[in-house]
PDB file of C-alpha atoms in Angstrom:
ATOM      1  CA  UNK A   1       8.285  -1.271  30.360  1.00 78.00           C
ATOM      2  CA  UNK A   2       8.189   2.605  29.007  1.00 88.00           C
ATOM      3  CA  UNK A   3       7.288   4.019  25.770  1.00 90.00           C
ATOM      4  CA  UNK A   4      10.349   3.415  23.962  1.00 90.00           C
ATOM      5  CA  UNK A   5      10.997   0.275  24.539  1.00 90.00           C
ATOM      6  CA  UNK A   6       7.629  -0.574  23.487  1.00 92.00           C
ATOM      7  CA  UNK A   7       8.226   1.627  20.058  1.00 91.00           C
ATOM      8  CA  UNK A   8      11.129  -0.192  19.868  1.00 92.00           C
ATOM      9  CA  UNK A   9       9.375  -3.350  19.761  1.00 93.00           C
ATOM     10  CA  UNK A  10       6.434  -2.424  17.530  1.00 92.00           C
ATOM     11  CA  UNK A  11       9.638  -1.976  14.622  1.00 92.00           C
ATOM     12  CA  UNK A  12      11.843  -5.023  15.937  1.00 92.00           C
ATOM     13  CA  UNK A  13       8.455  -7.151  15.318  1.00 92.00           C
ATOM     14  CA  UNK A  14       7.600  -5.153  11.769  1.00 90.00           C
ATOM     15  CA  UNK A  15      10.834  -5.958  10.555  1.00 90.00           C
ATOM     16  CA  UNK A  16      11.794  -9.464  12.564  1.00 90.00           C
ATOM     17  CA  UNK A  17      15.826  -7.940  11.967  1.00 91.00           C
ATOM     18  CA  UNK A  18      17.669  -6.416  14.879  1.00 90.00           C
ATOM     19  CA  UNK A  19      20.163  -4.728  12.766  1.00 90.00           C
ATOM     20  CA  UNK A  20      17.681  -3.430  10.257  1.00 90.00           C
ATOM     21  CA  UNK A  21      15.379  -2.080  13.459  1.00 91.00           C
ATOM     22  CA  UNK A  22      18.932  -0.590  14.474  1.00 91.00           C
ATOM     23  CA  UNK A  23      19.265   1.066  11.621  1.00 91.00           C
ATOM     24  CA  UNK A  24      15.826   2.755  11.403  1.00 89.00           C
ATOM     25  CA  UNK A  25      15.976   3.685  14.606  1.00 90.00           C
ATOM     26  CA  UNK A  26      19.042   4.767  15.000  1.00 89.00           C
ATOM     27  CA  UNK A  27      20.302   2.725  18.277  1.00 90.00           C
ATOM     28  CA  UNK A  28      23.095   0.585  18.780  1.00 91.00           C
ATOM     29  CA  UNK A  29      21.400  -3.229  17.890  1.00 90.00           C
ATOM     30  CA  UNK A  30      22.780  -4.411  21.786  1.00 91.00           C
ATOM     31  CA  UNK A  31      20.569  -1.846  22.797  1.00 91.00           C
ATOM     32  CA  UNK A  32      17.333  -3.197  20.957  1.00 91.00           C
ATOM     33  CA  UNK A  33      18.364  -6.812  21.757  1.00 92.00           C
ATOM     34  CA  UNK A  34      18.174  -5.762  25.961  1.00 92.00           C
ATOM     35  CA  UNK A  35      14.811  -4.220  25.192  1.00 92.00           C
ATOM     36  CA  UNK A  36      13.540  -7.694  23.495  1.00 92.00           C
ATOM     37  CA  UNK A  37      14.808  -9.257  26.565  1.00 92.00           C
ATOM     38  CA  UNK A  38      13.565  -6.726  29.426  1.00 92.00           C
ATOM     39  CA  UNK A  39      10.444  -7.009  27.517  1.00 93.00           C
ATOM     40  CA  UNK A  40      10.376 -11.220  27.832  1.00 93.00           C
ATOM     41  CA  UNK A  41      11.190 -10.918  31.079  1.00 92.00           C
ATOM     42  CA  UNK A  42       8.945  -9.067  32.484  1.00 92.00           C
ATOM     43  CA  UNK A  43       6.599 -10.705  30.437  1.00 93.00           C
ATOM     44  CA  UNK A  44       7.452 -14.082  31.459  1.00 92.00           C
ATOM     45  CA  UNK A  45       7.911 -15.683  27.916  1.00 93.00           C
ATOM     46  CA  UNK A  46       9.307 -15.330  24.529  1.00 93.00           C
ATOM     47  CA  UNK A  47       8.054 -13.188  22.131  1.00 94.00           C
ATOM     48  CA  UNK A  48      10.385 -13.934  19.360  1.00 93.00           C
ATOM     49  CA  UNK A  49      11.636 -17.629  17.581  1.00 91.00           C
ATOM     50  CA  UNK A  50      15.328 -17.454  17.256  1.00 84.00           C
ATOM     51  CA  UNK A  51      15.647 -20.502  15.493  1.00 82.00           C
ATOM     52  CA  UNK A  52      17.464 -19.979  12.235  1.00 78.00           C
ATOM     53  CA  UNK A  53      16.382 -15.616  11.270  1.00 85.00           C
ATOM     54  CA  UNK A  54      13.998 -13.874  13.765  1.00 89.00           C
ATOM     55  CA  UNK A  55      10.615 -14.594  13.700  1.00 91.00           C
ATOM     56  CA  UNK A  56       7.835 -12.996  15.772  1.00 92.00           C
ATOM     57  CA  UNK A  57       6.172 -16.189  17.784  1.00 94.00           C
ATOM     58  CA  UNK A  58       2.332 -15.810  18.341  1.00 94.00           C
ATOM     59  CA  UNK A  59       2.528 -14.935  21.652  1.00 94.00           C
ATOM     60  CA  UNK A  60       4.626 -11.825  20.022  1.00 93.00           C
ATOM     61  CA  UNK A  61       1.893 -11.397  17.507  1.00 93.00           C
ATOM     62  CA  UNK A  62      -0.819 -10.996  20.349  1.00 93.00           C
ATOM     63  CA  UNK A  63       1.495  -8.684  22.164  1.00 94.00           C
ATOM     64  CA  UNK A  64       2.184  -6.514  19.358  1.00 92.00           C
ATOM     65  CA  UNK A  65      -1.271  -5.933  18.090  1.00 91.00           C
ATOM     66  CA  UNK A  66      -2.337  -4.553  21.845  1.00 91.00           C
ATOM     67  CA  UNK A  67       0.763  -2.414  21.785  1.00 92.00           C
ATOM     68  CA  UNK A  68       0.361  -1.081  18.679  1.00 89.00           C
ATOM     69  CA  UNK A  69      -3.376  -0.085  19.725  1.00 87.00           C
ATOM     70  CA  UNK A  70      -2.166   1.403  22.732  1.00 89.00           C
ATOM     71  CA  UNK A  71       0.272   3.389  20.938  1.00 88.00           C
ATOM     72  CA  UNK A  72      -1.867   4.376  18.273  1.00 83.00           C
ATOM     73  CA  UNK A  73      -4.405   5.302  21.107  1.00 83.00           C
ATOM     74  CA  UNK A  74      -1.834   7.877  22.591  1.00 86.00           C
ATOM     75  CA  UNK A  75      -0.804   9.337  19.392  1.00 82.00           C
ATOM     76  CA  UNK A  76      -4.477  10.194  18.959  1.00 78.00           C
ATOM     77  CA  UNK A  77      -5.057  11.685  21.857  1.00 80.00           C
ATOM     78  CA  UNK A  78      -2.463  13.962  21.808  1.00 77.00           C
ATOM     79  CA  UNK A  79      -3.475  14.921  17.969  1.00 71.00           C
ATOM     80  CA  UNK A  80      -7.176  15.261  19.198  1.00 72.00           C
ATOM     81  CA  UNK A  81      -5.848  17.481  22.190  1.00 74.00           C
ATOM     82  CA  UNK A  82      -3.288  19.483  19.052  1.00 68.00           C
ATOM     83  CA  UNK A  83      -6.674  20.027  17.147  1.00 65.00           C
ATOM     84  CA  UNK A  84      -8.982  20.774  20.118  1.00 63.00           C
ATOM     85  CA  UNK A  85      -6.633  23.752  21.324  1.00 60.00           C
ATOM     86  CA  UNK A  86      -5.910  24.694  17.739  1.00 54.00           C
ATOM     87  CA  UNK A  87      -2.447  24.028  18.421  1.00 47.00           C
ATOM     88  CA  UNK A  88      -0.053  23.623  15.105  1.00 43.00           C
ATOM     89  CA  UNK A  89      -1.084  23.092  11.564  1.00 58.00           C
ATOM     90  CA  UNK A  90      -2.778  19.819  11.641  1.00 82.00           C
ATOM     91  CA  UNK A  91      -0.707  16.050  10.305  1.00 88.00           C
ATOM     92  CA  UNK A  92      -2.844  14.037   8.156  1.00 93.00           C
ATOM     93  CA  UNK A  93      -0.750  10.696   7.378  1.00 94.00           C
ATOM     94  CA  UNK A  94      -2.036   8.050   4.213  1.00 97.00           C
ATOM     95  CA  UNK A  95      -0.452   5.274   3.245  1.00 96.00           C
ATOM     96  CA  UNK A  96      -1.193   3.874  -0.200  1.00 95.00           C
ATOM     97  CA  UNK A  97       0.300   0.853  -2.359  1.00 91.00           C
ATOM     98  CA  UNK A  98       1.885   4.146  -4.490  1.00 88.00           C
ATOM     99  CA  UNK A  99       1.116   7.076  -5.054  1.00 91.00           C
ATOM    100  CA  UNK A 100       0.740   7.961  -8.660  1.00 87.00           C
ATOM    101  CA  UNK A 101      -2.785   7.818  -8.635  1.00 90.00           C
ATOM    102  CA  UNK A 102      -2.944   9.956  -6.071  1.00 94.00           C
ATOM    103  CA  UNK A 103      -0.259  12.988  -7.336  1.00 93.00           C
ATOM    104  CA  UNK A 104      -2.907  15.190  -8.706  1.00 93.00           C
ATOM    105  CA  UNK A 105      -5.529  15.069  -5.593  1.00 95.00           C
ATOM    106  CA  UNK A 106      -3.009  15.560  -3.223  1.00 95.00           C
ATOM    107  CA  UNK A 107      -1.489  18.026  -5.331  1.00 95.00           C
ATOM    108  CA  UNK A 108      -4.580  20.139  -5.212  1.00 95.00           C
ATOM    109  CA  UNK A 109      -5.032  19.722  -1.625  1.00 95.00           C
ATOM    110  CA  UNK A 110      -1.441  21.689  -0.475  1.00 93.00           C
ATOM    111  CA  UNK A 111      -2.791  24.055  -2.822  1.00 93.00           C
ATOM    112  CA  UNK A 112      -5.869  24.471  -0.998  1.00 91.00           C
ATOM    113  CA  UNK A 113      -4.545  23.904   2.318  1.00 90.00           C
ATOM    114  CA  UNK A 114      -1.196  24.708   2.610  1.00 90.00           C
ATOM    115  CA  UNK A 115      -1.441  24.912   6.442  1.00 87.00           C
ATOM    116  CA  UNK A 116      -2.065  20.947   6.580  1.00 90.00           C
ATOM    117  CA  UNK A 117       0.935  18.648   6.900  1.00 91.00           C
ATOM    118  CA  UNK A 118       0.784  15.552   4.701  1.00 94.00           C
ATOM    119  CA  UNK A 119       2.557  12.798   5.789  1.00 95.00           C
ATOM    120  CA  UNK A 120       2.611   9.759   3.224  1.00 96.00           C
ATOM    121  CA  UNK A 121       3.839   6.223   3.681  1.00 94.00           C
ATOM    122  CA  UNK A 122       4.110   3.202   0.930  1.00 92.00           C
ATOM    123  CA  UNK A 123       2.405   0.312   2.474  1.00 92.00           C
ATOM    124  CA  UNK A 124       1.518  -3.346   1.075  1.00 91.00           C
ATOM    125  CA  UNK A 125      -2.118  -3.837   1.290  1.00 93.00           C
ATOM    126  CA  UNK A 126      -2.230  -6.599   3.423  1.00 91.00           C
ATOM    127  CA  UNK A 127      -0.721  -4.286   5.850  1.00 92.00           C
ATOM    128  CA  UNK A 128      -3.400  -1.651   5.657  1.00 94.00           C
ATOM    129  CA  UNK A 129      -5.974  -3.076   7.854  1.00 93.00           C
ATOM    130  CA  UNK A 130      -3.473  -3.416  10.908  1.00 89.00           C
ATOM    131  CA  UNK A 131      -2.066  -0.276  10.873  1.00 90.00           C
ATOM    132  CA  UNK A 132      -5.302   1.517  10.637  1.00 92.00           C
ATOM    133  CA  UNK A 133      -6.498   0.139  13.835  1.00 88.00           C
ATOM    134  CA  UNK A 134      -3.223   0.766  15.197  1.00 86.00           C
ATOM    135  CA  UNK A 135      -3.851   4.494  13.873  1.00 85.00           C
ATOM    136  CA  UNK A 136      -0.490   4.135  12.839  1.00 88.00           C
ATOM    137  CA  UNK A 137      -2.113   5.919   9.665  1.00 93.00           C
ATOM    138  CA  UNK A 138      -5.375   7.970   9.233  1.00 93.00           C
ATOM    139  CA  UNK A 139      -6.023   6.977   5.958  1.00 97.00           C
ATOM    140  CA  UNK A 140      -4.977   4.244   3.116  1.00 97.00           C
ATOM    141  CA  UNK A 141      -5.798   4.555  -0.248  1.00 97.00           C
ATOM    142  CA  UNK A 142      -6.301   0.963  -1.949  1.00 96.00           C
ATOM    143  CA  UNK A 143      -6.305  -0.800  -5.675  1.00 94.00           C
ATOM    144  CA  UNK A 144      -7.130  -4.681  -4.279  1.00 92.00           C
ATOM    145  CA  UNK A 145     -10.196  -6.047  -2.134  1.00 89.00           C
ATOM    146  CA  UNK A 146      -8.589  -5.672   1.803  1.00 90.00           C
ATOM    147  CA  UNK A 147     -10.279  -7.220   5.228  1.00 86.00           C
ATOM    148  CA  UNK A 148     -11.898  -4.001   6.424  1.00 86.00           C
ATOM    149  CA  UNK A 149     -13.516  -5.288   9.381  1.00 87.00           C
ATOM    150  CA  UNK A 150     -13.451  -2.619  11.936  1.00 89.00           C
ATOM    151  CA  UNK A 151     -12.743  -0.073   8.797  1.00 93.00           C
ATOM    152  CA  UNK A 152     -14.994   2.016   6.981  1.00 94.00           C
ATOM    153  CA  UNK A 153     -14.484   2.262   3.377  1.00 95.00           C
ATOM    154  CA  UNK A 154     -15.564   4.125   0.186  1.00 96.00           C
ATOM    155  CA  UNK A 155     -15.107   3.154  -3.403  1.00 95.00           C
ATOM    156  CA  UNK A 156     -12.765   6.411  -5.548  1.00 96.00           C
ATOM    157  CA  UNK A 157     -12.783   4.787  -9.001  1.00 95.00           C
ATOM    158  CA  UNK A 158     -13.828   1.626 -10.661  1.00 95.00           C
ATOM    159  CA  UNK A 159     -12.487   1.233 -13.964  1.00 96.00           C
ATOM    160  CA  UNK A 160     -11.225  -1.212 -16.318  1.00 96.00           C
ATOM    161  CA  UNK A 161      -7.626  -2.562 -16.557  1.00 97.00           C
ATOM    162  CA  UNK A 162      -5.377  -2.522 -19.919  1.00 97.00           C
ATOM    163  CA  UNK A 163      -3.097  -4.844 -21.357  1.00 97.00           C
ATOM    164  CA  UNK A 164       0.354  -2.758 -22.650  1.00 97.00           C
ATOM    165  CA  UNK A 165       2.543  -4.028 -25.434  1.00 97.00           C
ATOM    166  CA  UNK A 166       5.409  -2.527 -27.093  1.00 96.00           C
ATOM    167  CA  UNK A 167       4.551  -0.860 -30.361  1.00 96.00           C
ATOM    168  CA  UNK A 168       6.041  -3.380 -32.227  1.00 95.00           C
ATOM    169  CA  UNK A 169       4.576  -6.359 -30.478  1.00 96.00           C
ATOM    170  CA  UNK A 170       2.785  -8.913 -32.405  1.00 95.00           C
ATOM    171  CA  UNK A 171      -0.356  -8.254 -30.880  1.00 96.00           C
ATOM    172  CA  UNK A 172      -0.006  -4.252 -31.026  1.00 95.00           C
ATOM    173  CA  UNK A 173      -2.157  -3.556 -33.711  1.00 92.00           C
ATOM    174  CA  UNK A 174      -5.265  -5.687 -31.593  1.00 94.00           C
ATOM    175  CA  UNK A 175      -7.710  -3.414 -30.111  1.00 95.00           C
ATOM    176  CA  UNK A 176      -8.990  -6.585 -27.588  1.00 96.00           C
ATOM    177  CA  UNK A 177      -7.092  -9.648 -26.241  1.00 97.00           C
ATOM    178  CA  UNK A 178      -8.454 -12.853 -24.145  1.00 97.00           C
ATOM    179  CA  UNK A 179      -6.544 -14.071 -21.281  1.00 97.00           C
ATOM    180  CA  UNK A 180      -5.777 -17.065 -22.969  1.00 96.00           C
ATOM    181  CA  UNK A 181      -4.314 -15.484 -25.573  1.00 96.00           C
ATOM    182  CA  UNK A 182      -1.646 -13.912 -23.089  1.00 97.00           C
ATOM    183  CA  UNK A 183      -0.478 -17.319 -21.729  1.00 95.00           C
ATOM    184  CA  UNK A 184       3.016 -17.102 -23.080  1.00 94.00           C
ATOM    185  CA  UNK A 185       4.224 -14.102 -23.036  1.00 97.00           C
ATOM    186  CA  UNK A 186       6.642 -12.271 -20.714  1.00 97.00           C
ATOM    187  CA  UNK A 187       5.316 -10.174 -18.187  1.00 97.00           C
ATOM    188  CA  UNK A 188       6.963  -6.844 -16.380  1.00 97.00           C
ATOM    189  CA  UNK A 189       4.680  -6.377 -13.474  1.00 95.00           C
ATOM    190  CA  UNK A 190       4.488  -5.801  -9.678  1.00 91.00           C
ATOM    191  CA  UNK A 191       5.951  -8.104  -6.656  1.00 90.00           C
ATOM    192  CA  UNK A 192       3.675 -10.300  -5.262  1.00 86.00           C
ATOM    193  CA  UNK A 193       1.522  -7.786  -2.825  1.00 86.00           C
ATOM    194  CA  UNK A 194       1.379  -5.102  -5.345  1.00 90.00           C
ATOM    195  CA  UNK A 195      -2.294  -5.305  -7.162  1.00 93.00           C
ATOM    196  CA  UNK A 196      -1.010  -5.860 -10.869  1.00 93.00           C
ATOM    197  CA  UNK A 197       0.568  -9.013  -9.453  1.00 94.00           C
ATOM    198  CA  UNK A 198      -2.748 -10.007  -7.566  1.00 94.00           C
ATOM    199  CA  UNK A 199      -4.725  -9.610 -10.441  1.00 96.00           C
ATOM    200  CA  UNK A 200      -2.156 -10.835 -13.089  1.00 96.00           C
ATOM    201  CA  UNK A 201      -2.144 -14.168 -11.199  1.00 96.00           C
ATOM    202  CA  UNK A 202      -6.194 -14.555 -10.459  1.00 95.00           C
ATOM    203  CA  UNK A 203      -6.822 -13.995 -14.344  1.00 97.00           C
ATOM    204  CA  UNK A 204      -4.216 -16.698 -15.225  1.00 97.00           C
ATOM    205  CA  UNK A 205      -5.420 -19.121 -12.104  1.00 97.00           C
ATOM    206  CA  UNK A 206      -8.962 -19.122 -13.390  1.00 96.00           C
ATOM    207  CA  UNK A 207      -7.609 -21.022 -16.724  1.00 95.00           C
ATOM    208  CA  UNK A 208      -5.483 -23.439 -14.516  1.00 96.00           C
ATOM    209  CA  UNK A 209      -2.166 -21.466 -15.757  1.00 95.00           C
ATOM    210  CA  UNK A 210       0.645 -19.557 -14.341  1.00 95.00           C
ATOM    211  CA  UNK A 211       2.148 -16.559 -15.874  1.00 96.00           C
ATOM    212  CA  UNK A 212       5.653 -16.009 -17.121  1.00 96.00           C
ATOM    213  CA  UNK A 213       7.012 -13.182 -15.033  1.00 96.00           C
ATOM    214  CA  UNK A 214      10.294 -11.898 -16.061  1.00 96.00           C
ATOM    215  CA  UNK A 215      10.584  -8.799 -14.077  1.00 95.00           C
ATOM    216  CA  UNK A 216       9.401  -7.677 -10.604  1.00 94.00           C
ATOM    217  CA  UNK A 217       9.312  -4.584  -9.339  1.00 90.00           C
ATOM    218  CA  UNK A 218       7.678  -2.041  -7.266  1.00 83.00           C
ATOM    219  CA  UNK A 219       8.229   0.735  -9.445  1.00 84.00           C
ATOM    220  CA  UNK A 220       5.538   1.760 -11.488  1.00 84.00           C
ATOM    221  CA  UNK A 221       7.289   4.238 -13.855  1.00 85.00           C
ATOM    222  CA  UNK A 222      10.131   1.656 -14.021  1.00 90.00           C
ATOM    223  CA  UNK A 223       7.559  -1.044 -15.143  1.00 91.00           C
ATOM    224  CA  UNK A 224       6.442   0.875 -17.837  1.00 91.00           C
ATOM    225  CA  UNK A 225       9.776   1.927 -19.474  1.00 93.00           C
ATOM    226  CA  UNK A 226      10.626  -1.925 -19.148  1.00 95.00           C
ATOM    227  CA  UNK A 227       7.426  -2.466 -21.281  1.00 95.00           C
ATOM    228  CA  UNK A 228       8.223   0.427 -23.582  1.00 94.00           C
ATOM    229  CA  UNK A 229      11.717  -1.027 -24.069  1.00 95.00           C
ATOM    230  CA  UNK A 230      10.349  -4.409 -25.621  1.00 95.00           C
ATOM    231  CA  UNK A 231      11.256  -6.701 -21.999  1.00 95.00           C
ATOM    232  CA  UNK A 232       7.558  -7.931 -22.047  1.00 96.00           C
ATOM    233  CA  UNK A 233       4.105  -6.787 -21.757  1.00 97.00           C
ATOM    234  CA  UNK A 234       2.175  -6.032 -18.399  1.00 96.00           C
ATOM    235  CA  UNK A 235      -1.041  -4.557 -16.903  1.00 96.00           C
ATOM    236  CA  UNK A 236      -2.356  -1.042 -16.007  1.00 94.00           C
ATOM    237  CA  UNK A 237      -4.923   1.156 -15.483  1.00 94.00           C
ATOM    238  CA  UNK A 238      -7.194   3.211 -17.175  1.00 94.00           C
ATOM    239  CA  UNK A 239      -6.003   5.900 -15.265  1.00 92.00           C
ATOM    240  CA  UNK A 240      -2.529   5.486 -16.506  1.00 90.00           C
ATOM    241  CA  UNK A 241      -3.748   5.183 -20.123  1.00 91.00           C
ATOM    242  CA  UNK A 242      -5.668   8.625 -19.772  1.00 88.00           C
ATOM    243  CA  UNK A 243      -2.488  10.449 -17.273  1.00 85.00           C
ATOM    244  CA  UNK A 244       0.124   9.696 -20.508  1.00 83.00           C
ATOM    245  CA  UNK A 245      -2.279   9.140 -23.746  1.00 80.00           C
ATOM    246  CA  UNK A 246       0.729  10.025 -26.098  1.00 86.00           C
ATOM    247  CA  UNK A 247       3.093   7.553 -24.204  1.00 90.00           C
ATOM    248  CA  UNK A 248       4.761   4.808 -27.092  1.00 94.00           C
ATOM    249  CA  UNK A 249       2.755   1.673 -26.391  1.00 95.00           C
ATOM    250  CA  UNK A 250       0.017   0.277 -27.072  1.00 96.00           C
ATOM    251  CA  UNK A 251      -3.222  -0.304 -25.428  1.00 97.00           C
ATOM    252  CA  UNK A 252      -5.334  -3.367 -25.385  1.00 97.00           C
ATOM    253  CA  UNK A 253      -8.512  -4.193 -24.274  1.00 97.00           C
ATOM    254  CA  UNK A 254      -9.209  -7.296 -21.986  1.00 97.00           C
ATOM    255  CA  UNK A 255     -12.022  -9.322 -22.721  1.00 96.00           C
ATOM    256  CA  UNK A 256     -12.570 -10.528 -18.816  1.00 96.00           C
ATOM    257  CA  UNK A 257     -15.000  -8.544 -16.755  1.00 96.00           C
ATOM    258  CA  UNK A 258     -12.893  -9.022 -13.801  1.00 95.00           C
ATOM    259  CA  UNK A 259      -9.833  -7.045 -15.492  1.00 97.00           C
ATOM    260  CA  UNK A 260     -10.653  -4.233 -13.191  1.00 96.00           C
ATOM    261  CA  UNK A 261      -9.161  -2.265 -10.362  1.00 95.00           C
ATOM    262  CA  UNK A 262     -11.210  -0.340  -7.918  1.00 95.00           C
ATOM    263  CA  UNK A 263      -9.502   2.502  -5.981  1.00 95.00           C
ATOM    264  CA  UNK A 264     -10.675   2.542  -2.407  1.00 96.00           C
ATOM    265  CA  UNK A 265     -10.461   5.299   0.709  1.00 97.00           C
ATOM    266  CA  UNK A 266     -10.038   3.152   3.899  1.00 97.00           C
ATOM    267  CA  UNK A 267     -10.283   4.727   7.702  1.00 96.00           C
ATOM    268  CA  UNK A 268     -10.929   3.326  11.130  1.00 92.00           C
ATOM    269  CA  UNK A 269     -14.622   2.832  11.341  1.00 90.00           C
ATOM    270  CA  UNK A 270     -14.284   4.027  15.776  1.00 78.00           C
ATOM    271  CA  UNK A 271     -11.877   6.788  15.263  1.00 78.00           C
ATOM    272  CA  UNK A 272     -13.312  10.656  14.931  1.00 82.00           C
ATOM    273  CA  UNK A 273     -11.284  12.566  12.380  1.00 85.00           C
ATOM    274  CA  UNK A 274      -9.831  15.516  13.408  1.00 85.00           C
ATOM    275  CA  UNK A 275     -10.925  18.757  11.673  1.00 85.00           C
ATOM    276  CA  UNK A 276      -7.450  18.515   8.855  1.00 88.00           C
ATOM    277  CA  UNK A 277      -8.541  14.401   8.559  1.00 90.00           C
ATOM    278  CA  UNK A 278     -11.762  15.272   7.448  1.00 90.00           C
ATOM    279  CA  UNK A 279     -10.609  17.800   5.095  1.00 91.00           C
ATOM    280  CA  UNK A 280      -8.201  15.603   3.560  1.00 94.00           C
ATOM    281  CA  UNK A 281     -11.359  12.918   3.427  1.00 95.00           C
ATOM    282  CA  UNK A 282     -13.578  15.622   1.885  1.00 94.00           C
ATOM    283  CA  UNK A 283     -10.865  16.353  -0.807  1.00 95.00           C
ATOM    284  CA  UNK A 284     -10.048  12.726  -2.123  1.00 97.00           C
ATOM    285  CA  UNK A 285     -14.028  11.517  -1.767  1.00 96.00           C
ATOM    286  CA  UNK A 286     -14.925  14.747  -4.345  1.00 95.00           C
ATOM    287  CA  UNK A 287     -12.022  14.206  -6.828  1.00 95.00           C
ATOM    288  CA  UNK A 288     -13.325  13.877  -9.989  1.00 94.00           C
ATOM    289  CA  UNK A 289     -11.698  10.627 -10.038  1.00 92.00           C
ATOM    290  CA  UNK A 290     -13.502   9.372 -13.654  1.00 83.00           C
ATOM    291  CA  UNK A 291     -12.550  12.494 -15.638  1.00 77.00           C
ATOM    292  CA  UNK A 292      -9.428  13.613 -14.715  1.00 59.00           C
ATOM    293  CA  UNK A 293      -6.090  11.930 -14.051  1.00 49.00           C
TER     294      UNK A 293
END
């Protein structure tokens, strides 16, 4: 049992597809399907279902979560050692559901610190939690309520959550709209784990009703043009609203006090930052996340 093989397994379980772990990884797929089974044999059991796709067992599940904690471990000790001898420029990496919200921050951080490596990875949030304790990332950057149990966590931006309409939509020239009033209409909005999605379905669940979604997708300027284009109508933030205020829709206020998103900072609540982590965390925690986009 070396390091690779137990890299190789931390993807082979993340992805539960030997030829997709193949390709990311850039091995031949025999090769990853020896480790799997070097792995359960020295082991002593199976770590994987292989009835019908492959499916991590939970005897895999336990196995992964200490290996990705021991991985994580070494991967900070050899940052800590990096930043302790002052050696390199210093890797930050933050995962986030996207990263529009973030363009501007960030953008003003390589500005300021052009020295510090930013490494940035899309993530679901159910995800988040696991990889932080893994230290698979340093940071995640939130829209939707996450388990942070072993994570700390501070609050960027609360604000409220807009309904979008094509300009010529019947309800376009509305400046509020209930939920209710929303049950039939089409909806362009995020895949299931994304937060417009989350919340999309929670508002509709309260009144015992399902939306109509008639486009999916994890692209957030795709979304909107889909909107613009008269497909449907979908949600999005304030933010959004105040980043492109001359943008050809309209904007319509919901009258639910839970049609909100709040943008959160996660970390791992027993893990020092190194000197470039807390920079970063100094940088996105004194945005001026309310008046500027």
């Amino acid at each position: 049992m070396d390091l690779t093989m137990l890299r190789q397994f931390v993807v082979i379980a993340r992805l539960e597809h030997l030829s997709r772990a193949a390709d990311e990884l850039h091995v031949a797929q025999p090769s990853l399907s020896r480790t799997v089974a070097r792995l359960e044999h020295e082991l002593g059991t199976p770590l994987f279902d292989r009835s019908g796709r492959l499916r991590l067992n939970p005897v895999g599940t336990l196995f992964r979560d200490y290996v990705e904690r021991a991985l994580g471990e070494l991967d900070a000790g050899r940052r800590a050692v990096a930043a302790a001898t002052e050696q390199g420029t210093g890797v930050v990496r933050l995962g986030a559901e996207n990263f529009l919200a973030l363009t501007a921050p960030l953008a003003a951080f390589k500005r300021d610190h052009p020295a510090i490596e930013l490494e940035l990875r899309q993530l679901p949030a159910e995800d988040m939690p696991r990889r932080l304790r893994a230290q698979e990332v340093d940071f995640c950057v939130a829209s939707q309520p996450v388990a942070t149990a072993g994570l700390e966590r501070v609050a960027l931006l609360d604000e409220p959550v807009w309904v979008v309409t094509p300009l010529e939509h019947r309800l376009a020239g509305r400046t509020s709209v209930r939920v209710e009033e929303l049950a039939d209409e089409p909806f362009v909005t995020g895949t299931r784990s994304h937060w417009q999605r989350n919340l999309l379905d929670r508002l509709f669940a309260e009144l015992g009703l399902t939306p109509r979604v008639v486009c999916e997708s994890d692209e957030a300027a795709a979304i909107q043009e889909l909107i613009r284009a008269g497909l449907g109508i979908g949600f999005n933030p304030d933010l959004a609203r105040r980043s492109i205020p001359d943008y050809p829709v309209a904007w319509l206020q919901v009258d639910h006090p839970a049609c909100r998103r709040t943008l959160s900072l996660l970390w791992h609540a027993g893990q020092p930052l190194t000197a470039a982590a807390q920079q970063v965390h100094h940088a996105i925690t004194t945005w001026p996340w309310a008046n500027k986009s």
